[in-house]
Amino acid sequence: MGRLAHGSAGLLALALLASCSGSETGTTGTAGPAGTASGTAAGGAGKPVAAATVVVNPLNKSENIPTDHTVVVAAQSGTLKSVSIQGGKAGQLPGVLSADGTSWRSTRIAKPGTTYTITTVAAGADGKTAETTSTFSTVKADKFFDLETVTPNKYDTGLTVGVGMPVMITFDRPITDRVAVERNLTIRSSKPVEGAWHWFDDRHVDFRPVKYWPAHTNVRLEAHLAGVRGAEGVYGKRDFAYNFKIGREQITKGSTNVHMLTVRRDGKKIRTMPMSAGQGGAWKYYTTSGVHLAMSREPVTVMTSPGIGPGSPGYYQLTVYNTVRISNSGEYIHSAPWSVGSQGYSNVSHGCVNVSPDNAAWFIKNTLIGDPIIITGSPRPLEPTNGWGHWQESWKEWLKWSSLKAAPTTHFH
């Protein structure tokens, strides 16, 4: 998913052809080559031989350079031997040298409010080397944004998750420059998938593949956000990376009409569990239909009636055991010894999926966070924003809220 910031053939051509005399909007600097050297051919009666000439963009002493500006160094004659860009406490700005040694470009975003020193060494046809030095300063930041939460994670989900698991990021400030942020979010995987990021609002962006992750896939999130412009005067505080793993493929399907849950692991049926779903009547008492994901595993959960307080008709408060949460509207698959007689035959719950104590104990033990749990038969659909209802959106709908659209993941061992 990630892309190098603003690197292009057009920019390289600008550096090669125009940067000696050009200037950049919003910047100041001294025009001209960053350095030259001269020489004569041995025994050549003063006949000139091409000396090393280097051109650098941004120009020397330029100021207020955007952090995502690609630094380009070009040898107009001769070849580059080394290029170093140092930013003091901000560290070094890395880059790549072209195969023929005539050009170099930066591959990472610069830090805001930083003065960088560019040191180049080039060799000319005369055999001599020339060292040049120039500087530029980046635009200053008024504020910084950071990652507030990233899911999956070690503490809430564990680092081995189900095949339906999205990557979910919450930022601590609103993001208005979604393109700049999204193109610096990279998903790598050991098995290639096509996927895309999806903005739910200006602080939440999530990634999911077109189809479920392949089982036993290693995944790495890389957020190269240090210095990235997130909004006017707001820049990324740091980079972030972490790894997680997709486990075996386990998909549970159930019908509110058939009153049965069937669990398949890697395509093989491993358990069938009688169930009782929401009794309906009031809309809130229907179990939602759709592709749910296991969101949490809770040994003990205290459930209260939605929208009804103590002393009011219909109020309840129950302590239930071995619960697996499947939405944000209070739906769980859980142990319900009081409804065992109805499980497999009728729907009597307030919206949860009731199973027997033995089945609930097995299910919580054998479920990974992110496992798909598909419920059908109810007139009430699961909303895409109800918990992790990401798979409720078609791929076409998902891409409507992506700034960069779909792309294959890059390889990760």
Coordinates of C-alpha atoms in Angstrom, one line a residue:
M1 CA 0.0 0.0 0.0
G2 CA 2.7 2.5 0.9
R3 CA 4.3 4.8 -1.7
L4 CA 7.5 6.9 -1.8
A5 CA 6.6 10.5 -1.3
H6 CA 6.4 12.6 -4.5
G7 CA 9.2 10.8 -6.3
S8 CA 8.8 11.1 -10.1
A9 CA 10.6 11.1 -13.4
G10 CA 9.4 14.7 -13.9
L11 CA 11.1 15.8 -10.7
L12 CA 14.3 14.1 -11.8
A13 CA 14.2 15.8 -15.1
L14 CA 13.7 19.1 -13.3
A15 CA 16.8 18.5 -11.3
L16 CA 18.9 17.6 -14.4
L17 CA 17.7 20.4 -16.7
A18 CA 16.3 23.3 -14.7
S19 CA 17.4 23.4 -11.1
C20 CA 20.5 25.5 -11.9
S21 CA 18.4 28.4 -12.6
G22 CA 14.9 27.5 -11.3
S23 CA 13.3 28.3 -7.9
E24 CA 10.5 26.6 -6.0
T25 CA 7.3 28.3 -4.9
G26 CA 7.4 29.2 -1.2
T27 CA 11.1 28.7 -0.9
T28 CA 14.2 30.8 -1.1
G29 CA 17.6 29.7 -2.1
T30 CA 20.8 30.2 -4.1
A31 CA 20.6 28.9 -7.7
G32 CA 23.3 27.1 -9.5
P33 CA 25.2 23.9 -9.3
A34 CA 26.1 22.6 -5.9
G35 CA 29.7 22.1 -6.9
T36 CA 32.1 21.8 -9.8
A37 CA 35.7 20.7 -10.4
S38 CA 38.0 21.2 -13.4
G39 CA 41.0 19.5 -15.0
T40 CA 43.1 19.0 -18.2
A41 CA 43.9 15.9 -20.1
A42 CA 47.5 14.6 -19.6
G43 CA 49.6 15.6 -22.6
G44 CA 46.5 17.2 -24.1
A45 CA 48.0 20.7 -24.5
G46 CA 45.4 22.2 -22.2
K47 CA 42.4 20.5 -23.8
P48 CA 39.6 20.6 -21.1
V49 CA 38.3 17.3 -19.7
A50 CA 34.8 17.1 -18.2
A51 CA 34.9 17.7 -14.4
A52 CA 32.3 16.5 -11.9
T53 CA 29.3 18.8 -11.8
V54 CA 26.5 18.1 -9.2
V55 CA 23.0 19.7 -9.1
V56 CA 20.9 19.4 -6.0
N57 CA 17.1 20.0 -5.5
P58 CA 16.1 21.7 -3.2
L59 CA 18.5 24.5 -3.9
N60 CA 21.2 25.5 -1.4
K61 CA 19.8 27.4 1.6
S62 CA 16.2 26.8 0.6
E63 CA 13.6 27.3 3.4
N64 CA 10.1 26.1 4.2
I65 CA 10.5 23.0 2.1
P66 CA 7.5 20.6 2.5
T67 CA 8.5 17.5 4.4
D68 CA 7.4 15.2 1.6
H69 CA 9.5 16.9 -1.0
T70 CA 11.8 14.4 -2.7
V71 CA 15.4 15.4 -2.5
V72 CA 17.2 14.8 -5.9
V73 CA 20.9 14.9 -6.5
A74 CA 22.1 14.6 -10.1
A75 CA 25.6 14.4 -11.6
Q76 CA 25.5 16.4 -14.8
S77 CA 28.9 15.1 -15.7
G78 CA 30.6 12.3 -14.0
T79 CA 29.1 9.9 -11.4
L80 CA 28.0 10.1 -7.8
K81 CA 30.2 8.3 -5.3
S82 CA 28.3 9.1 -2.2
V83 CA 25.3 11.2 -1.0
S84 CA 24.6 11.9 2.7
I85 CA 21.8 14.0 4.1
Q86 CA 22.0 14.7 7.9
G87 CA 19.4 16.4 10.0
G88 CA 21.0 16.6 13.4
K89 CA 18.7 15.0 16.0
A90 CA 16.3 14.1 13.2
G91 CA 18.8 11.7 11.9
Q92 CA 19.8 10.8 8.4
L93 CA 17.4 11.0 5.4
P94 CA 17.9 7.7 3.4
G95 CA 17.8 7.4 -0.4
V96 CA 18.7 5.3 -3.4
L97 CA 21.4 5.7 -6.1
S98 CA 20.4 5.0 -9.7
A99 CA 22.0 2.0 -11.4
D100 CA 24.3 4.2 -13.5
G101 CA 25.4 6.3 -10.6
T102 CA 24.2 9.6 -12.1
S103 CA 21.3 10.4 -9.8
W104 CA 20.1 9.9 -6.2
R105 CA 16.7 10.5 -4.6
S106 CA 15.4 10.4 -1.0
T107 CA 13.1 7.6 -0.1
R108 CA 11.7 8.8 3.2
I109 CA 9.9 11.9 4.4
A110 CA 11.9 14.6 6.2
K111 CA 11.2 15.9 9.7
P112 CA 9.5 19.3 10.1
G113 CA 11.4 22.2 11.5
T114 CA 14.7 20.7 10.6
T115 CA 17.8 21.9 8.8
Y116 CA 19.4 19.2 6.6
T117 CA 23.0 19.2 5.3
I118 CA 23.5 17.5 2.0
T119 CA 27.1 16.3 1.3
T120 CA 27.9 14.7 -2.0
V121 CA 31.1 13.3 -3.5
A122 CA 31.2 12.9 -7.3
A123 CA 33.9 11.8 -9.8
G124 CA 34.5 13.5 -13.1
A125 CA 35.9 12.1 -16.4
D126 CA 39.2 13.8 -15.4
G127 CA 39.5 11.2 -12.6
K128 CA 39.2 13.8 -9.9
T129 CA 36.5 13.9 -7.2
A130 CA 34.7 16.9 -6.0
E131 CA 32.9 17.2 -2.6
T132 CA 29.9 19.6 -2.3
T133 CA 27.8 20.7 0.6
S134 CA 24.4 22.5 0.7
T135 CA 21.6 22.9 3.1
F136 CA 17.8 23.2 3.2
S137 CA 15.2 23.7 5.9
T138 CA 11.8 22.1 6.2
V139 CA 8.5 23.8 7.1
K140 CA 7.9 24.1 10.9
A141 CA 5.2 22.1 12.6
D142 CA 2.6 23.7 14.9
K143 CA 1.3 20.4 16.3
F144 CA 1.9 16.7 15.9
F145 CA -0.4 13.7 15.5
D146 CA 0.2 10.2 16.8
L147 CA -1.4 6.8 16.7
E148 CA -3.8 6.5 19.6
T149 CA -4.7 2.8 19.1
V150 CA -3.8 0.0 16.7
T151 CA -5.7 -3.2 16.4
P152 CA -4.9 -6.1 16.5
N153 CA -2.5 -5.8 19.3
K154 CA -0.8 -8.0 22.0
Y155 CA -3.1 -7.1 24.8
D156 CA -6.7 -6.8 23.4
T157 CA -6.6 -9.4 20.6
G158 CA -3.4 -11.3 20.9
L159 CA -1.0 -11.4 17.9
T160 CA -2.6 -14.5 16.3
V161 CA -6.0 -13.6 14.9
G162 CA -8.8 -14.9 12.7
V163 CA -9.0 -14.7 8.9
G164 CA -11.5 -11.8 9.1
M165 CA -9.4 -9.5 11.2
P166 CA -9.0 -6.0 9.9
V167 CA -6.1 -3.7 10.7
M168 CA -7.7 -0.7 12.6
I169 CA -5.9 2.6 13.4
T170 CA -7.2 5.5 15.5
F171 CA -5.4 8.8 15.5
D172 CA -5.3 11.2 18.3
R173 CA -6.1 14.2 16.1
P174 CA -8.4 14.7 13.1
I175 CA -6.7 13.9 9.7
T176 CA -7.6 16.2 6.8
D177 CA -4.7 15.2 4.4
R178 CA -5.9 11.6 4.1
V179 CA -3.9 10.9 0.9
A180 CA -0.6 11.8 2.6
V181 CA -1.3 9.7 5.6
E182 CA -2.7 6.7 3.7
R183 CA 0.2 6.4 1.2
N184 CA 2.6 6.1 4.1
L185 CA 0.7 3.1 5.6
T186 CA 2.1 -0.2 4.3
I187 CA 0.8 -3.7 4.8
R188 CA 3.2 -6.5 4.1
S189 CA 2.2 -10.2 4.1
S190 CA 3.8 -13.5 3.5
K191 CA 1.0 -14.5 1.2
P192 CA -0.1 -11.8 -1.3
V193 CA -3.5 -10.3 -0.9
E194 CA -5.3 -7.4 -2.5
G195 CA -6.6 -4.9 0.0
A196 CA -7.4 -1.3 0.7
W197 CA -7.7 1.2 3.6
H198 CA -11.1 2.7 4.4
W199 CA -11.7 5.9 6.3
F200 CA -14.7 5.7 8.7
D201 CA -14.1 9.3 9.8
D202 CA -11.2 11.8 10.1
R203 CA -9.6 9.8 13.0
H204 CA -10.2 6.2 12.0
V205 CA -8.8 4.3 9.1
D206 CA -9.0 0.5 8.7
F207 CA -7.5 -2.1 6.2
R208 CA -9.1 -5.3 5.0
P209 CA -8.4 -7.6 2.0
V210 CA -10.9 -8.2 -0.8
K211 CA -11.5 -11.7 0.7
Y212 CA -10.6 -13.2 4.1
W213 CA -6.8 -13.5 4.8
P214 CA -5.3 -16.8 3.8
A215 CA -4.8 -19.0 6.8
H216 CA -1.3 -19.0 8.4
T217 CA -0.2 -15.6 6.9
N218 CA 2.4 -13.4 8.5
V219 CA 1.4 -9.8 8.4
R220 CA 3.4 -6.6 9.1
L221 CA 2.0 -3.0 9.5
E222 CA 4.5 -0.2 8.8
A223 CA 3.3 3.3 9.5
H224 CA 6.0 5.7 8.2
L225 CA 4.3 8.8 9.6
A226 CA 7.2 10.8 11.2
G227 CA 7.0 14.1 9.4
V228 CA 3.9 13.3 7.3
R229 CA 1.5 16.2 7.0
G230 CA -1.8 15.2 8.5
A231 CA -3.5 18.6 8.5
E232 CA -2.6 22.2 8.3
G233 CA 0.5 22.7 10.5
V234 CA 0.0 19.1 11.9
Y235 CA 2.7 16.5 11.3
G236 CA 3.3 12.9 12.2
K237 CA 5.2 12.4 15.5
R238 CA 6.7 9.0 14.9
D239 CA 7.0 5.9 12.8
F240 CA 5.4 2.6 14.0
A241 CA 5.7 -1.0 13.0
Y242 CA 4.5 -4.4 14.3
N243 CA 3.9 -7.9 13.2
F244 CA 0.9 -10.3 13.7
K245 CA -0.2 -13.6 12.4
I246 CA -3.3 -15.0 10.8
G247 CA -4.2 -18.4 12.4
R248 CA -6.1 -21.3 11.0
E249 CA -9.3 -20.5 9.0
Q250 CA -12.3 -21.0 11.3
I251 CA -15.7 -19.8 10.1
T252 CA -18.9 -20.2 12.1
K253 CA -22.3 -20.0 10.5
G254 CA -25.7 -20.0 12.1
S255 CA -29.4 -19.5 11.1
T256 CA -32.1 -17.9 13.3
N257 CA -34.5 -20.1 11.4
V258 CA -32.7 -23.4 11.7
H259 CA -31.4 -22.6 15.2
M260 CA -28.1 -24.2 14.7
L261 CA -24.4 -23.1 14.7
T262 CA -21.9 -25.0 12.5
V263 CA -18.2 -24.5 13.0
R264 CA -15.8 -25.3 10.1
R265 CA -12.0 -25.2 10.5
D266 CA -9.9 -25.2 7.3
G267 CA -13.1 -26.3 5.5
K268 CA -13.9 -29.3 7.7
K269 CA -16.9 -29.3 10.0
I270 CA -15.7 -29.7 13.6
R271 CA -18.7 -28.9 15.7
T272 CA -22.5 -28.3 15.5
M273 CA -24.2 -26.4 18.3
P274 CA -27.9 -25.9 18.9
M275 CA -28.7 -22.2 19.4
S276 CA -31.4 -19.8 20.3
A277 CA -31.4 -16.3 18.9
G278 CA -33.2 -13.1 19.5
Q279 CA -36.9 -13.4 20.1
G280 CA -37.8 -10.3 18.1
G281 CA -40.9 -8.3 18.7
A282 CA -39.0 -5.1 19.4
W283 CA -36.3 -4.4 16.8
K284 CA -33.6 -4.4 19.5
Y285 CA -34.5 -8.0 20.4
Y286 CA -33.6 -9.4 17.0
T287 CA -30.1 -10.9 16.5
T288 CA -28.4 -9.0 13.6
S289 CA -27.9 -10.9 10.4
G290 CA -24.5 -10.5 8.6
V291 CA -20.8 -11.2 8.8
H292 CA -19.8 -10.6 12.4
L293 CA -16.3 -11.0 13.8
A294 CA -15.3 -12.3 17.2
M295 CA -14.4 -9.1 19.0
S296 CA -13.5 -10.3 22.5
R297 CA -13.5 -13.5 24.7
E298 CA -14.9 -12.8 28.2
P299 CA -15.1 -15.5 30.9
V300 CA -17.7 -13.4 32.8
T301 CA -20.0 -10.7 31.4
V302 CA -22.7 -8.7 33.2
M303 CA -25.5 -8.0 30.8
T304 CA -28.2 -5.4 31.3
S305 CA -31.4 -4.6 29.4
P306 CA -30.7 -2.0 26.6
G307 CA -32.5 1.3 27.2
I308 CA -34.4 0.1 30.3
G309 CA -33.5 1.2 33.8
P310 CA -34.0 -0.6 37.2
G311 CA -37.6 -0.8 38.3
S312 CA -38.9 -0.4 34.7
P313 CA -40.9 -3.2 33.0
G314 CA -38.5 -5.5 31.1
Y315 CA -35.4 -4.6 33.1
Y316 CA -32.9 -7.3 33.6
Q317 CA -29.3 -7.7 34.8
L318 CA -27.7 -11.1 34.2
T319 CA -24.2 -12.5 34.9
V320 CA -23.3 -14.8 32.1
Y321 CA -20.3 -17.0 31.4
N322 CA -18.0 -17.9 28.5
T323 CA -19.1 -15.1 26.2
V324 CA -17.8 -14.2 22.7
R325 CA -18.7 -10.6 21.7
I326 CA -19.9 -10.2 18.1
S327 CA -21.1 -6.6 17.9
N328 CA -21.2 -3.3 19.7
S329 CA -25.0 -3.5 20.2
G330 CA -24.6 -6.0 23.0
E331 CA -24.6 -9.3 21.0
Y332 CA -22.7 -12.3 22.3
I333 CA -22.5 -16.0 21.8
H334 CA -22.7 -17.2 25.4
S335 CA -23.6 -19.9 27.9
A336 CA -27.4 -19.9 28.6
P337 CA -28.4 -22.9 30.8
W338 CA -31.9 -21.4 31.2
S339 CA -32.7 -21.7 27.5
V340 CA -31.2 -25.2 26.7
G341 CA -34.7 -26.5 26.2
S342 CA -35.3 -24.0 23.4
Q343 CA -31.9 -24.2 21.8
G344 CA -32.2 -25.9 18.4
Y345 CA -36.0 -25.2 18.3
S346 CA -36.9 -21.6 18.9
N347 CA -35.6 -18.1 19.5
V348 CA -36.1 -16.8 23.1
S349 CA -33.2 -14.5 23.8
H350 CA -33.0 -10.7 24.0
G351 CA -30.7 -10.6 20.9
C352 CA -27.7 -12.7 21.9
V353 CA -27.0 -16.2 20.6
N354 CA -27.6 -18.7 23.4
V355 CA -25.8 -22.0 23.5
S356 CA -25.4 -24.7 26.2
P357 CA -22.7 -24.3 28.9
D358 CA -20.6 -27.1 27.4
N359 CA -20.8 -25.6 23.9
A360 CA -20.0 -22.1 25.2
A361 CA -16.9 -23.4 27.1
W362 CA -15.7 -25.1 23.9
F363 CA -16.5 -22.1 21.7
I364 CA -14.6 -19.5 23.8
K365 CA -11.6 -21.8 24.0
N366 CA -11.5 -22.5 20.2
T367 CA -12.2 -19.0 18.9
L368 CA -9.6 -16.4 17.8
I369 CA -10.4 -12.7 17.8
G370 CA -11.3 -11.9 14.2
D371 CA -12.9 -15.3 13.4
P372 CA -15.9 -14.7 11.1
I373 CA -19.3 -15.6 12.6
I374 CA -22.0 -15.4 10.0
I375 CA -25.7 -15.2 11.2
T376 CA -28.6 -15.3 8.7
G377 CA -32.4 -15.4 8.9
S378 CA -33.0 -12.2 10.9
P379 CA -34.8 -9.2 9.4
R380 CA -32.3 -6.9 11.3
P381 CA -29.1 -6.4 9.3
L382 CA -25.7 -5.8 11.0
E383 CA -24.6 -2.3 10.2
P384 CA -21.0 -1.9 8.9
T385 CA -20.2 0.4 11.8
N386 CA -21.7 -1.9 14.5
G387 CA -18.6 -3.4 16.0
W388 CA -16.3 -4.8 13.3
G389 CA -19.0 -5.1 10.6
H390 CA -16.3 -4.4 7.9
W391 CA -17.4 -7.4 5.8
Q392 CA -20.9 -6.1 5.5
E393 CA -19.7 -3.7 2.9
S394 CA -19.2 -4.9 -0.7
W395 CA -15.7 -4.4 -2.1
K396 CA -17.1 -1.6 -4.2
E397 CA -18.6 0.1 -1.2
W398 CA -15.4 -0.4 0.8
L399 CA -13.3 1.4 -1.9
K400 CA -15.6 4.5 -1.8
W401 CA -13.9 5.5 1.4
S402 CA -10.3 4.7 0.4
S403 CA -8.1 7.6 -0.7
L404 CA -5.7 5.4 -2.8
K405 CA -8.0 2.5 -3.7
A406 CA -6.9 -1.2 -3.8
A407 CA -3.3 -2.5 -4.1
P408 CA -1.6 -5.8 -3.5
T409 CA 0.4 -6.1 -0.2
T410 CA 4.2 -6.1 -0.4
H411 CA 6.0 -9.3 0.5
F412 CA 6.9 -10.1 4.1
H413 CA 8.6 -13.2 5.4

